[in-house]
Coordinates of C-alpha atoms and ligand atoms in Angstrom, one line a residue:
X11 CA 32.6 8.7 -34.7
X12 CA 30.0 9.9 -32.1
X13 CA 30.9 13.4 -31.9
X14 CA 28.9 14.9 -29.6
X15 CA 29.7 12.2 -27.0
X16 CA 33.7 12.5 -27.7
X17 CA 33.1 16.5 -26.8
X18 CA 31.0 15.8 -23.9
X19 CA 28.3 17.6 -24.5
X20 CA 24.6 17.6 -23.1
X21 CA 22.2 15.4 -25.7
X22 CA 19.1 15.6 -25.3
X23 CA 17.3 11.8 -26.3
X24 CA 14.1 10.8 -27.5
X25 CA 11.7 9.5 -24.6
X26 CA 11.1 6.0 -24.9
X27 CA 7.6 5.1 -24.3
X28 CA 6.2 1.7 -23.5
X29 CA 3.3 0.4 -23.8
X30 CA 1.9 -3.0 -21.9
X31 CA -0.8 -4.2 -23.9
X32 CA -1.0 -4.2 -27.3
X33 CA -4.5 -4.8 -27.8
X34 CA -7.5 -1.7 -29.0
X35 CA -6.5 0.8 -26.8
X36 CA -2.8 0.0 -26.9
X37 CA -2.2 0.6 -30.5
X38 CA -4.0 3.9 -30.3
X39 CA -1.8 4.9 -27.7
X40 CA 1.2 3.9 -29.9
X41 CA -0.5 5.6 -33.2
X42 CA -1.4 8.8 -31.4
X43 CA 2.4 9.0 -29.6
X44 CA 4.0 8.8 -33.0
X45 CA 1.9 11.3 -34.4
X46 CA 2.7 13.9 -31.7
X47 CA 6.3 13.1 -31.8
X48 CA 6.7 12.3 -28.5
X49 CA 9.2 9.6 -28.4
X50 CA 10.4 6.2 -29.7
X51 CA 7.6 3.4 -28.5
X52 CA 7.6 -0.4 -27.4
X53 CA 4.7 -2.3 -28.3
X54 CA 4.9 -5.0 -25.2
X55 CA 2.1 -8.1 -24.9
X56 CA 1.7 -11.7 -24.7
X57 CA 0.0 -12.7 -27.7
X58 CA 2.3 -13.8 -29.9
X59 CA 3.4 -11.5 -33.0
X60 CA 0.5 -9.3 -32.4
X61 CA 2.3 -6.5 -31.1
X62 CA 5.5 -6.8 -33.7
X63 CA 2.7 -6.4 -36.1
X64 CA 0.8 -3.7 -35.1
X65 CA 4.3 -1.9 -34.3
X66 CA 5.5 -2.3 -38.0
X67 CA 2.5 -1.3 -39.6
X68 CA 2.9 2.0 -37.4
X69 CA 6.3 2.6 -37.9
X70 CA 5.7 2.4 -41.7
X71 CA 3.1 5.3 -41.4
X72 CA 6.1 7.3 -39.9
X73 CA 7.3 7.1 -43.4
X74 CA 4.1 8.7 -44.9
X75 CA 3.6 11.0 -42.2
X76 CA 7.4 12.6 -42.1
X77 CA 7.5 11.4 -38.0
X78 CA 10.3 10.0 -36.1
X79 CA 9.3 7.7 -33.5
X80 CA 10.7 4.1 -34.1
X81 CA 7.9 1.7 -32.8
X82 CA 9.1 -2.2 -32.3
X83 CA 6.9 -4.8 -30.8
X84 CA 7.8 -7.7 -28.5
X85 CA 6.8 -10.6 -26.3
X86 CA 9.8 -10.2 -23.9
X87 CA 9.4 -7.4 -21.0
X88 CA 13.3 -7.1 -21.6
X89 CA 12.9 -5.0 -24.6
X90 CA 10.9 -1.8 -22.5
X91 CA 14.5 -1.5 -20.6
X92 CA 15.1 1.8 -19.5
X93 CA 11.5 3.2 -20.5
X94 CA 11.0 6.5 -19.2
X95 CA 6.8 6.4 -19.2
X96 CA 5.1 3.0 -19.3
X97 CA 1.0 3.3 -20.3
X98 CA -0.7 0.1 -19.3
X99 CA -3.5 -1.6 -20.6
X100 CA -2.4 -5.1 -20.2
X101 CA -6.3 -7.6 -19.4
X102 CA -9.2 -8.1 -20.2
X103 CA -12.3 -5.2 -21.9
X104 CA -16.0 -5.3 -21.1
X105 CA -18.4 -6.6 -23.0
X106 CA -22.1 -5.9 -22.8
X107 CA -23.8 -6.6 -18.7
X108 CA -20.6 -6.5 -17.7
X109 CA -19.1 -4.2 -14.6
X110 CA -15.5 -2.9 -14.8
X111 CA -15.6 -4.7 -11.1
X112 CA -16.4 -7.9 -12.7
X113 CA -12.6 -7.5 -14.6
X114 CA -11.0 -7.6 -11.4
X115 CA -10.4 -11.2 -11.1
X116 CA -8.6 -12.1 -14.4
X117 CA -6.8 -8.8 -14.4
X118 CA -5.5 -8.7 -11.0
X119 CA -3.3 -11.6 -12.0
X120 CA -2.5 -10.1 -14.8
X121 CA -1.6 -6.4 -13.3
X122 CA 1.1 -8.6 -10.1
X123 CA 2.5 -10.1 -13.5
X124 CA 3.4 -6.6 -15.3
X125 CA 4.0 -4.8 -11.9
X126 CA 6.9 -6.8 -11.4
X127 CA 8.5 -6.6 -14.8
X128 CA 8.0 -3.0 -14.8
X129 CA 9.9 -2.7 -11.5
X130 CA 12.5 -4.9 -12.8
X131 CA 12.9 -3.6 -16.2
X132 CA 12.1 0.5 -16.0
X133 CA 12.6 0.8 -12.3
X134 CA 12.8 5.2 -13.5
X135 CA 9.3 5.1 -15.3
X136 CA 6.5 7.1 -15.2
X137 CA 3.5 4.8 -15.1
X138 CA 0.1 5.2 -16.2
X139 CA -2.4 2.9 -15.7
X140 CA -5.6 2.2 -18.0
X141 CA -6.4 -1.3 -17.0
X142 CA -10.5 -2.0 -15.1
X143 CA -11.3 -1.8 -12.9
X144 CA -9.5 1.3 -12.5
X145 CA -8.7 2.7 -9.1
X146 CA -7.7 -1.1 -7.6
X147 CA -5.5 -1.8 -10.7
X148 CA -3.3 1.0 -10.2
X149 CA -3.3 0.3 -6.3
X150 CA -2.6 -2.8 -6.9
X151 CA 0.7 -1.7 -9.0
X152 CA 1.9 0.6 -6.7
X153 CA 1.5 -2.2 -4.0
X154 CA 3.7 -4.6 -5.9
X155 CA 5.9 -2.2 -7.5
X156 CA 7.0 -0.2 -4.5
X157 CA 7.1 2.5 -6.6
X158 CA 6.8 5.9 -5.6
X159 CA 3.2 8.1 -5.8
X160 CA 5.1 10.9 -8.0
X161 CA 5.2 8.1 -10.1
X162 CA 2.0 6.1 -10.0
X163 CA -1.0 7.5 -11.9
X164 CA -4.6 5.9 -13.0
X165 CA -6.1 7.5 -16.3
X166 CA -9.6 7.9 -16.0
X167 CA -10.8 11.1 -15.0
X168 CA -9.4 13.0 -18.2
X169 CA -11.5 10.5 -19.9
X170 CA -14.7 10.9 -18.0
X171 CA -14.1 14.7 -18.3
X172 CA -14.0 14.6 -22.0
X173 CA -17.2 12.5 -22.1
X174 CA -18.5 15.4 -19.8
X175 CA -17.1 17.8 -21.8
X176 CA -18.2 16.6 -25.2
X177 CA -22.2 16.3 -23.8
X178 CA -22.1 19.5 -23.0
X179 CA -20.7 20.9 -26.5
X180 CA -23.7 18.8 -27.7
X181 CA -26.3 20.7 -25.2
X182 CA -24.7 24.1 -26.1
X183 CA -23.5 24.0 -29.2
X184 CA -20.5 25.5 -27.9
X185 CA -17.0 24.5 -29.3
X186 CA -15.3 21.6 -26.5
X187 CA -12.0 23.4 -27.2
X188 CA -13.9 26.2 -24.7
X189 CA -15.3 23.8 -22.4
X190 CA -13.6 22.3 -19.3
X191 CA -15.5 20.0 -16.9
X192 CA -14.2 18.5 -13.7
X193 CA -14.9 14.6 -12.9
X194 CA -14.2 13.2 -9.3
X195 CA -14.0 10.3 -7.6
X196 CA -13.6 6.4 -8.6
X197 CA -14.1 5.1 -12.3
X198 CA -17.6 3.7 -12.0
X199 CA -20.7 4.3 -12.1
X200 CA -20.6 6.4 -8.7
X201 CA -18.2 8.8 -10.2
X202 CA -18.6 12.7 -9.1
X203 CA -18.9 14.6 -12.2
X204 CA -18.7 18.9 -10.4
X205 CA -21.1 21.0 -12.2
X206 CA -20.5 24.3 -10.3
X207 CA -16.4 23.7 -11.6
X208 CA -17.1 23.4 -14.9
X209 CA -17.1 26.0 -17.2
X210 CA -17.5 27.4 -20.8
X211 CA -14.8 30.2 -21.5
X212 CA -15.0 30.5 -17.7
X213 CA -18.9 30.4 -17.4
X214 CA -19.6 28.3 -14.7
X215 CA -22.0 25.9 -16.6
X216 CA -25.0 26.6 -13.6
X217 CA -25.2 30.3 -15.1
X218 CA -25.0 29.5 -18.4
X219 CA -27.9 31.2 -20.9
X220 CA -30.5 28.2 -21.1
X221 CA -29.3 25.5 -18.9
X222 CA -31.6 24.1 -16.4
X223 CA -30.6 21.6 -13.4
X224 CA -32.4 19.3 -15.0
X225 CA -30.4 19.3 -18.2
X226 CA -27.1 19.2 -16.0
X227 CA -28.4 16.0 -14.4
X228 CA -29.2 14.2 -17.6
X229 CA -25.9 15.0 -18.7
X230 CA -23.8 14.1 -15.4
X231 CA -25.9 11.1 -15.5
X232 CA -24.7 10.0 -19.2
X233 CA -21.1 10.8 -18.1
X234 CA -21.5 8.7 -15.2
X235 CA -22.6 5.7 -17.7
X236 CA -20.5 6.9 -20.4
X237 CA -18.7 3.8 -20.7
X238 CA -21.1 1.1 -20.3
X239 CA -22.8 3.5 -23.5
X240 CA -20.0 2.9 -25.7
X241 CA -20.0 -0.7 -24.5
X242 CA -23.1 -2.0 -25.5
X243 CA -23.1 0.3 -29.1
X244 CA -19.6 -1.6 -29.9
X245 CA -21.0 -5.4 -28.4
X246 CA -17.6 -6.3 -28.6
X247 CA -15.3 -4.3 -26.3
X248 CA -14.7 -1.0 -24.8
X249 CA -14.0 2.0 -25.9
X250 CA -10.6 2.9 -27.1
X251 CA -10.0 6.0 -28.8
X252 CA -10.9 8.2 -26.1
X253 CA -9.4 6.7 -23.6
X254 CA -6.0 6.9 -25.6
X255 CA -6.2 10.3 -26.4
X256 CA -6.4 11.1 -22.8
X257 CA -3.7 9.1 -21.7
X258 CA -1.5 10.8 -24.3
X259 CA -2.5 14.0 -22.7
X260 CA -1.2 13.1 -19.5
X261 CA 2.0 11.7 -21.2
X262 CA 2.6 14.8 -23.0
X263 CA 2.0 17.1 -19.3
X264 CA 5.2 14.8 -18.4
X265 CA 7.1 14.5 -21.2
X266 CA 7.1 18.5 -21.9
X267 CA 6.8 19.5 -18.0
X268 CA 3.8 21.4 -18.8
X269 CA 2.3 21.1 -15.5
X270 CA -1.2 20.7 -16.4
X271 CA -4.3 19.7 -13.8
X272 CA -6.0 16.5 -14.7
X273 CA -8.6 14.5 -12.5
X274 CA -6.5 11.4 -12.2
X275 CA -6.3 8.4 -9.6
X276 CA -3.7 9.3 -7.7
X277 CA -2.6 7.5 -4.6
X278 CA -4.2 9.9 -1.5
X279 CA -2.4 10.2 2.0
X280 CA -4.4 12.6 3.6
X281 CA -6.2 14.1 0.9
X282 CA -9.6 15.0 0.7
X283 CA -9.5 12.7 3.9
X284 CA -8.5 9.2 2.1
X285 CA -5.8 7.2 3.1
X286 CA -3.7 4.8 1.1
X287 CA -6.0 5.0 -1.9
X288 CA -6.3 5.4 -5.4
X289 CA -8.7 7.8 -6.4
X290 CA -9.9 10.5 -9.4
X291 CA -8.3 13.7 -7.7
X292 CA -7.4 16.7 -9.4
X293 CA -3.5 16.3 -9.7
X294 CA -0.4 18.3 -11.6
X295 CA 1.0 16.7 -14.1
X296 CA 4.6 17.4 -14.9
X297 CA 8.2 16.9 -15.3
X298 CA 8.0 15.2 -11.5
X299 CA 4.8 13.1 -12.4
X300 CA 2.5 13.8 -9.8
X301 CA 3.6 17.2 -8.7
X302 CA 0.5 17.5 -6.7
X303 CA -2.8 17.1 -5.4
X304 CA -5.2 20.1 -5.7
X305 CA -7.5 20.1 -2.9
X306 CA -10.6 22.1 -3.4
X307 CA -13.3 23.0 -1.0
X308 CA -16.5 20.7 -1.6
X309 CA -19.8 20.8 -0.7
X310 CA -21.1 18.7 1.9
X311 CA -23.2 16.9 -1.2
X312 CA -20.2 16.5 -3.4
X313 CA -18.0 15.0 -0.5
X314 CA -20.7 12.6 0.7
X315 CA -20.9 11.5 -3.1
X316 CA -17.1 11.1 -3.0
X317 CA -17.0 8.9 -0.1
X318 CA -19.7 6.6 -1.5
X319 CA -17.2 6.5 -4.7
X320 CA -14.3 5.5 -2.5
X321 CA -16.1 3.2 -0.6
X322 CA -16.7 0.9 -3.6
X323 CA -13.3 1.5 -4.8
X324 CA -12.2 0.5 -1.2
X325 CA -14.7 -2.7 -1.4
X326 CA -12.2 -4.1 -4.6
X327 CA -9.3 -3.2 -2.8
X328 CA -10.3 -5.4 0.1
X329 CA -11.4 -8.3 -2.4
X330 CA -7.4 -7.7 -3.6
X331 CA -6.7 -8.3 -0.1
X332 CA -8.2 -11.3 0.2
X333 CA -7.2 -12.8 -2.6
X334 CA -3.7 -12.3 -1.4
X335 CA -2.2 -9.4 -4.2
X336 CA -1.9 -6.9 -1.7
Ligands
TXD21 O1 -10.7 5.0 -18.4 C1 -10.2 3.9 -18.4 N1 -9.2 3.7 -17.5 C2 -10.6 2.8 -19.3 C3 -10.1 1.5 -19.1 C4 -11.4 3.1 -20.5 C5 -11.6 2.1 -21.4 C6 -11.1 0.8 -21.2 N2 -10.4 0.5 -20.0 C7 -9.7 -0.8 -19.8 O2 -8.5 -0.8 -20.5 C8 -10.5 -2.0 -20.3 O3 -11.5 -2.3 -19.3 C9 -9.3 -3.0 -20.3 O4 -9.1 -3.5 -18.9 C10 -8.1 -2.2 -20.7 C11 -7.7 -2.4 -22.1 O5 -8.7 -2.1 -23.0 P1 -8.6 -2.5 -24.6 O6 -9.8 -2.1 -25.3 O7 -7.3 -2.1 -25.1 O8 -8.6 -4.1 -24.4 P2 -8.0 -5.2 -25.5 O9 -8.1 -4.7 -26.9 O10 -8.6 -6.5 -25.1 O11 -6.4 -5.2 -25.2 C12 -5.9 -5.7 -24.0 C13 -4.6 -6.4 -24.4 C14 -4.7 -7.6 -25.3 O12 -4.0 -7.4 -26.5 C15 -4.2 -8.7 -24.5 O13 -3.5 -9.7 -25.3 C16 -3.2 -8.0 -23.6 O14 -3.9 -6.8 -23.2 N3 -2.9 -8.8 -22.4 C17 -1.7 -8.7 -21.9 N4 -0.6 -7.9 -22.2 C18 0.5 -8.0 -21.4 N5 0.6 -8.9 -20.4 C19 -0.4 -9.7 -20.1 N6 -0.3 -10.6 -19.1 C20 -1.6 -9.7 -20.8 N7 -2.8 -10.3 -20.8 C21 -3.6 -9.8 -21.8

C-alpha cells in the first residue's frame, strides 16, 4: 500500500534529469548529478548500448558512494518522458584546426532531430544546451521546439568564466573559491571576457596589488582561446570536465531555486539591444529558469566588442536559415 498517496498528501519526487548525449561530456554530467544528489538521470543517445553502459557502471558507484540517483541508459527518446531538466550535448567535438563554426553543419541536423523529441517527450523541461557551436544550437532549439525563453538556456559562459577565473587564481595565487569573473557575449573566439566586473573578495581585479593591463590582456586573451587550448593538448576531442561541472551548476540554481547569476546564452528581446538571439548574458537562474536578464551598463568598448560577438553568432544563424532549420 502507497500510504502517502491513499492520505493525500504533498510528496515531494526526485527530479528526473536527462541527458541527450552520452558521449565525454555526457557521462560527466551524469557522474557529477549523482554525486550531488540531484535527481534520478537518463542517459539518452544513438549509439547503441553505449549509454546503458555508461549508466550502469554509474549507478553501481551509487552503491559505493551511499547516493540515490537511479541512472538508466537508452536508445529510445521515450524513456526521458516527463524529464524535468534535459542537458544536451547530443553532435559532434572538435578536434585540432577545427572552429566550433565548422560543427554547425553535422550538428544542426542533429540538434532539429533532438529538438523535436524533446518537445514531444518532456514538453515541461528545462533545457540546457552544450552542443557547438553554441549560441546557434540553442537558437536553433528554441526555433524548433517552440519552447518558451524561461526555459531555453545555452551553457557557455559559466564555462568561460571558470577558465577566467582559474587564470587568474594562477596569476595571483589567490584561492578561485574568492574569485568571480564575468564573460560576455557569443562562445568563440570574439567572446567579451569584463575585467572592471571581476573581482577577488570584491577587488575589482584592475586595483588589484600587482596586476598590470598587460597581465589582464594575456589572460582575457587565453580565456578567449581557452577551448581551442584544451583542444589541441587532448588531439582527440574537447574538453569535458569543465564544461559539465558548469552545466551542473546551472542545473542545481534550478533544481534548488537558488537564484544565482550566470553568463549564459539566453534568448534576448530587447536586451542589451539584440533581438531574437541567443547570446552569453548575465541571467538568473532559478526555480522559473531564466528568471531574468541583468542588464549592466557597458562601456562603449565592451559593447562594440559585444556586437562584433553577436554578429558572428548572427552570421551562423543566417547559414541555419539557409539551410532551411529555422
Ligand atoms: O561550452 C560549451 N558549450 C562547450 C560545448 C564546451 C565543450 C564542448 N562543447 C560541445 O559539446 C562540443 O563541441 C560538442 O558539440 C558537444 C559534446 O561534446 P563531447 O565532448 O561530449 O562530445 P562526444 O564525446 O563526441 O559526445 C557526443 C555524443 C556522442 O556520444 C554521440 O554518439 C552523441 O553525442 N550523438 C547523439 N546523441 C543523440 N542524438 C544524436 N542524433 C546524436 N548524434 C551523436
Amino acid at each position: 500500500m502507497e500510504i502517502s498517496k491513499e492520505q493525500g498528501f504533498n510528496t515531494f519526487r526526485r527530479a528526473k534529469i536527462a541527458m541527450i548525449g552520452a558521449g565525454m561530456i555526457g557521462g560527466n554530467l551524469a557522474l557529477m548529478a549523482a554525486q550531488k544528489n540531484l535527481g534520478d538521470i537518463v542517459l539518452f543517445d544513438v549509439v547503441e548500448s553505449l549509454p546503458q553502459g555508461k549508466a550502469l557502471d554509474l549507478y553501481e558507484s551509487t552503491a559505493v558512494d551511499g547516493l540515490n540517483s537511479v541512472i538508466t541508459g537508452t536508445n529510445n527518446y521515450k524513456d526521458i518522458s516527463g524529464a524535468d531538466i534535459v542537458i544536451i550535448t547530443a553532435g559532434i567535438a572538435r578536434k585540432p584546426g577545427m572552429s566550433r563554426d565548422d560543427l554547425l553543419n553535422t550538428n544542426a541536423g542533429i540538434m532539429k532531430t533532438v529538438a523535436e523529441n524533446v518537445k514531444k517527450y518532456a514538453s515541461e523541461a528545462f533545457v540546457i544546451v552544450i552542443s557547438n557551436p553554441l549560441d546557434a544550437m540553442v537558437y536553433l532549439f528554441q526555433k524548433v521546439s517552440g519552447f518558451k525563453r524561461e526555459r531555453v538556456i545555452g551553457m557557455a559562459g559559466v564555462l568561460d568564466a571558470a577558465r577566467f577565473r582559474t587564470f587568474i587564481s594562477m596569476e595571483t595565487g589567490i584561492s578561485v573559491e574568492d574569485i568571480n569573473a564575468f564573460v560576455l557575449g557569443g562562445h568563440g573566439d570574439t567572446m567579451v571576457p569584463l575585467s572592471r566586473y571581476s573581482t577577488l573578495a570584491g577587488i575589482p581585479l584592475p586595483d588589484f596589488p600587482g596586476m598590470t593591463p598587460e597581465k589582464i590582456a594575456a589572460m582575457e586573451d587565453r580565456t578567449r582561446k581557452g577551448g581551442g587550448e584544451i583542444v589541441a593538448l587532448l588531439k582527440t576531442g574537447s574538453a569535458f570536465y569543465a564544461p559539465a561541472a558548469s552545466a551542473i551548476a546551472m542545473t542545481e540554481s534550478i533544481i534548488h531555486d537558488k537564484k544565482r547569476i550566470f553568463p549564459a546564452a539566453a534568448l534576448c528581446k530587447g536586451e542589451y539591444g539584440f533581438n531574437d538571439l541567443f547570446i552569453g548574458v548575465p541571467v538568473v537562474l532559478g526555480g522559473r529558469g531564466v528568471e531574468k536578464i541583468i542588464e549592466v551598463k557597458l562601456t562603449e568598448s565592451e559593447q562594440a566588442a559585444l556586437k562584433e560577438s553577436a554578429s558572428s553568432v548572427e552570421e551562423l544563424v543566417e547559414v541555419l536559415g539557409k539551410m532551411g532549420y529555422v
